DNA sequence: AATTTGGTGTTACGCTATAACATGCCACGT
DNA sequence: ACGTGGCATGTTATAGCGTAACACCAAATT
């Protein structure tokens, strides 16, 4: 993402938080900025490294707490199979999403398919399960790596 | 699972491996047995602990290598959001599956819904993604914990 | 017998995540 | 202005998950 878009996204996040009575503090804002800057999912320790370049030594909890906040407010998603974090593509409308992840280059694309979301919820209901969170990730090869392979 | 069923499952696994020219060695067989014995997903280090009760001190690689083998032959599944391993419900027919996991008690149920499998594969294809592996996990509350909560 | 192959044992380490406690800051009521 | 309560952050230590690298051994192959 380019600088201008990042600024816009940050402002929007700021507004959303204010509306909810939540505080997008400097650390949280900075972590979100770092995540927005990378188009690929970023690991907690990579974020920690970047954070430290500005503020000196910090511990993992600082980053993890910021991530927890951003996740709770759905400003970012966690990609479970990569243990990494990626910016949410549409923070105005909280949603469940799915991911396509390239095993080769790590490229990760967010999808939104309501059919899958509903299928899973229904399957849960049928079994008496109250589904709170969905993790749907498809791993494989992205178009680029696929053609590079041949 | 009760002892008799475990024996049956182990024999079946044995046969399947032989058919494929793969070796279900004592360690691998024992790890599979441990996983079959537990109806909930089991972590690698819990398995390691059990293994050690029979064979003295062992390192993590021993367990992880056995798990790798069992996964490769689809005799077990990995539940990503729990970092734990569970027996496959139908080893005769390799398949993609989905999981419902209770956040409260950890109870985990394997589902098989072809619709979701196909949806994901199609979504990938449409984007040029070659989907190799699907991770579909729904977290929430199981019926028991749900009623206990009120 | 020599070689190769695959499985296991062993040590050491890296990455991911959280517990527990200390400190600091700010909004609020009085 | 003052204290206080609540939330955010800093700090240290540690737990949990996973793998690299090398040594050893046994069975299969030549």
PDB file of C-alpha atoms in Angstrom, chain B residues 61-145:
ATOM      1  CA  UNK B  61      11.900 -34.806  16.652  1.00  0.00           C
ATOM      2  CA  UNK B  62      10.928 -38.413  17.276  1.00  0.00           C
ATOM      3  CA  UNK B  63       7.309 -37.426  17.753  1.00  0.00           C
ATOM      4  CA  UNK B  64       7.255 -34.818  15.034  1.00  0.00           C
ATOM      5  CA  UNK B  65       8.649 -37.267  12.519  1.00  0.00           C
ATOM      6  CA  UNK B  66       6.002 -39.802  13.371  1.00  0.00           C
ATOM      7  CA  UNK B  67       3.330 -37.116  13.065  1.00  0.00           C
ATOM      8  CA  UNK B  68       4.714 -36.048   9.721  1.00  0.00           C
ATOM      9  CA  UNK B  69       4.415 -39.591   8.450  1.00  0.00           C
ATOM     10  CA  UNK B  70       0.882 -40.050   9.765  1.00  0.00           C
ATOM     11  CA  UNK B  71      -0.181 -36.735   8.247  1.00  0.00           C
ATOM     12  CA  UNK B  72       1.402 -37.560   4.900  1.00  0.00           C
ATOM     13  CA  UNK B  73      -0.584 -40.759   4.782  1.00  0.00           C
ATOM     14  CA  UNK B  74      -3.722 -39.019   6.007  1.00  0.00           C
ATOM     15  CA  UNK B  75      -4.109 -41.283   9.000  1.00  0.00           C
ATOM     16  CA  UNK B  76      -4.452 -38.215  11.200  1.00  0.00           C
ATOM     17  CA  UNK B  77      -5.366 -34.552  10.798  1.00  0.00           C
ATOM     18  CA  UNK B  78      -3.819 -31.495  12.332  1.00  0.00           C
ATOM     19  CA  UNK B  79      -6.171 -29.037  13.990  1.00  0.00           C
ATOM     20  CA  UNK B  80      -4.383 -25.801  13.255  1.00  0.00           C
ATOM     21  CA  UNK B  81      -6.123 -23.549  15.735  1.00  0.00           C
ATOM     22  CA  UNK B  82      -5.295 -25.962  18.545  1.00  0.00           C
ATOM     23  CA  UNK B  83      -1.847 -27.045  17.327  1.00  0.00           C
ATOM     24  CA  UNK B  84      -2.982 -30.567  17.997  1.00  0.00           C
ATOM     25  CA  UNK B  85      -3.584 -33.842  16.233  1.00  0.00           C
ATOM     26  CA  UNK B  86      -6.666 -35.978  15.879  1.00  0.00           C
ATOM     27  CA  UNK B  87      -7.374 -39.327  14.270  1.00  0.00           C
ATOM     28  CA  UNK B  88      -8.917 -39.284  10.833  1.00  0.00           C
ATOM     29  CA  UNK B  89     -12.495 -40.517  10.883  1.00  0.00           C
ATOM     30  CA  UNK B  90     -12.212 -42.431   7.625  1.00  0.00           C
ATOM     31  CA  UNK B  91      -8.719 -43.454   6.602  1.00  0.00           C
ATOM     32  CA  UNK B  92      -9.967 -45.604   3.745  1.00  0.00           C
ATOM     33  CA  UNK B  93     -11.050 -42.533   1.817  1.00  0.00           C
ATOM     34  CA  UNK B  94      -8.592 -39.654   1.963  1.00  0.00           C
ATOM     35  CA  UNK B  95     -10.458 -36.386   2.043  1.00  0.00           C
ATOM     36  CA  UNK B  96     -10.480 -32.761   3.092  1.00  0.00           C
ATOM     37  CA  UNK B  97     -12.351 -32.196   6.279  1.00  0.00           C
ATOM     38  CA  UNK B  98     -13.569 -29.421   8.520  1.00  0.00           C
ATOM     39  CA  UNK B  99     -13.618 -29.059  12.276  1.00  0.00           C
ATOM     40  CA  UNK B 100     -15.914 -27.675  14.938  1.00  0.00           C
ATOM     41  CA  UNK B 101     -13.961 -26.847  18.081  1.00  0.00           C
ATOM     42  CA  UNK B 102     -15.362 -25.841  21.449  1.00  0.00           C
ATOM     43  CA  UNK B 103     -13.478 -22.893  22.932  1.00  0.00           C
ATOM     44  CA  UNK B 104     -14.556 -23.977  26.365  1.00  0.00           C
ATOM     45  CA  UNK B 105     -13.864 -27.704  26.632  1.00  0.00           C
ATOM     46  CA  UNK B 106     -11.823 -28.311  23.494  1.00  0.00           C
ATOM     47  CA  UNK B 107     -14.212 -30.922  22.130  1.00  0.00           C
ATOM     48  CA  UNK B 108     -13.523 -31.285  18.436  1.00  0.00           C
ATOM     49  CA  UNK B 109     -15.732 -32.785  15.805  1.00  0.00           C
ATOM     50  CA  UNK B 110     -14.707 -33.670  12.284  1.00  0.00           C
ATOM     51  CA  UNK B 111     -17.137 -32.800   9.502  1.00  0.00           C
ATOM     52  CA  UNK B 112     -17.152 -33.568   5.861  1.00  0.00           C
ATOM     53  CA  UNK B 113     -18.958 -31.124   3.687  1.00  0.00           C
ATOM     54  CA  UNK B 114     -18.200 -31.431  -0.001  1.00  0.00           C
ATOM     55  CA  UNK B 115     -19.902 -28.153  -0.727  1.00  0.00           C
ATOM     56  CA  UNK B 116     -17.346 -26.163   1.254  1.00  0.00           C
ATOM     57  CA  UNK B 117     -14.480 -28.150  -0.226  1.00  0.00           C
ATOM     58  CA  UNK B 118     -15.701 -27.429  -3.734  1.00  0.00           C
ATOM     59  CA  UNK B 119     -16.477 -23.783  -3.034  1.00  0.00           C
ATOM     60  CA  UNK B 120     -12.958 -23.169  -1.833  1.00  0.00           C
ATOM     61  CA  UNK B 121     -11.396 -25.021  -4.702  1.00  0.00           C
ATOM     62  CA  UNK B 122     -13.503 -23.090  -7.191  1.00  0.00           C
ATOM     63  CA  UNK B 123     -12.726 -19.769  -5.557  1.00  0.00           C
ATOM     64  CA  UNK B 124      -9.073 -20.610  -5.905  1.00  0.00           C
ATOM     65  CA  UNK B 125      -9.346 -21.668  -9.489  1.00  0.00           C
ATOM     66  CA  UNK B 126     -11.127 -18.494 -10.434  1.00  0.00           C
ATOM     67  CA  UNK B 127      -8.065 -16.593  -9.191  1.00  0.00           C
ATOM     68  CA  UNK B 128      -5.521 -18.941 -10.736  1.00  0.00           C
ATOM     69  CA  UNK B 129      -4.698 -20.437  -7.358  1.00  0.00           C
ATOM     70  CA  UNK B 130      -3.966 -24.163  -7.225  1.00  0.00           C
ATOM     71  CA  UNK B 131      -5.378 -25.139  -3.844  1.00  0.00           C
ATOM     72  CA  UNK B 132      -3.406 -27.984  -2.288  1.00  0.00           C
ATOM     73  CA  UNK B 133      -4.684 -27.993   1.239  1.00  0.00           C
ATOM     74  CA  UNK B 134      -7.683 -26.591   3.038  1.00  0.00           C
ATOM     75  CA  UNK B 135      -7.904 -25.506   6.639  1.00  0.00           C
ATOM     76  CA  UNK B 136     -11.489 -24.993   7.711  1.00  0.00           C
ATOM     77  CA  UNK B 137     -12.147 -24.667  11.416  1.00  0.00           C
ATOM     78  CA  UNK B 138     -15.121 -23.205  13.230  1.00  0.00           C
ATOM     79  CA  UNK B 139     -14.588 -22.218  16.840  1.00  0.00           C
ATOM     80  CA  UNK B 140     -17.381 -21.594  19.308  1.00  0.00           C
ATOM     81  CA  UNK B 141     -19.338 -23.404  21.963  1.00  0.00           C
ATOM     82  CA  UNK B 142     -20.428 -27.014  21.822  1.00  0.00           C
ATOM     83  CA  UNK B 143     -23.967 -27.937  22.889  1.00  0.00           C
ATOM     84  CA  UNK B 144     -22.865 -29.106  26.336  1.00  0.00           C
ATOM     85  CA  UNK B 145     -20.884 -25.985  27.216  1.00  0.00           C
TER      86      UNK B 145
END
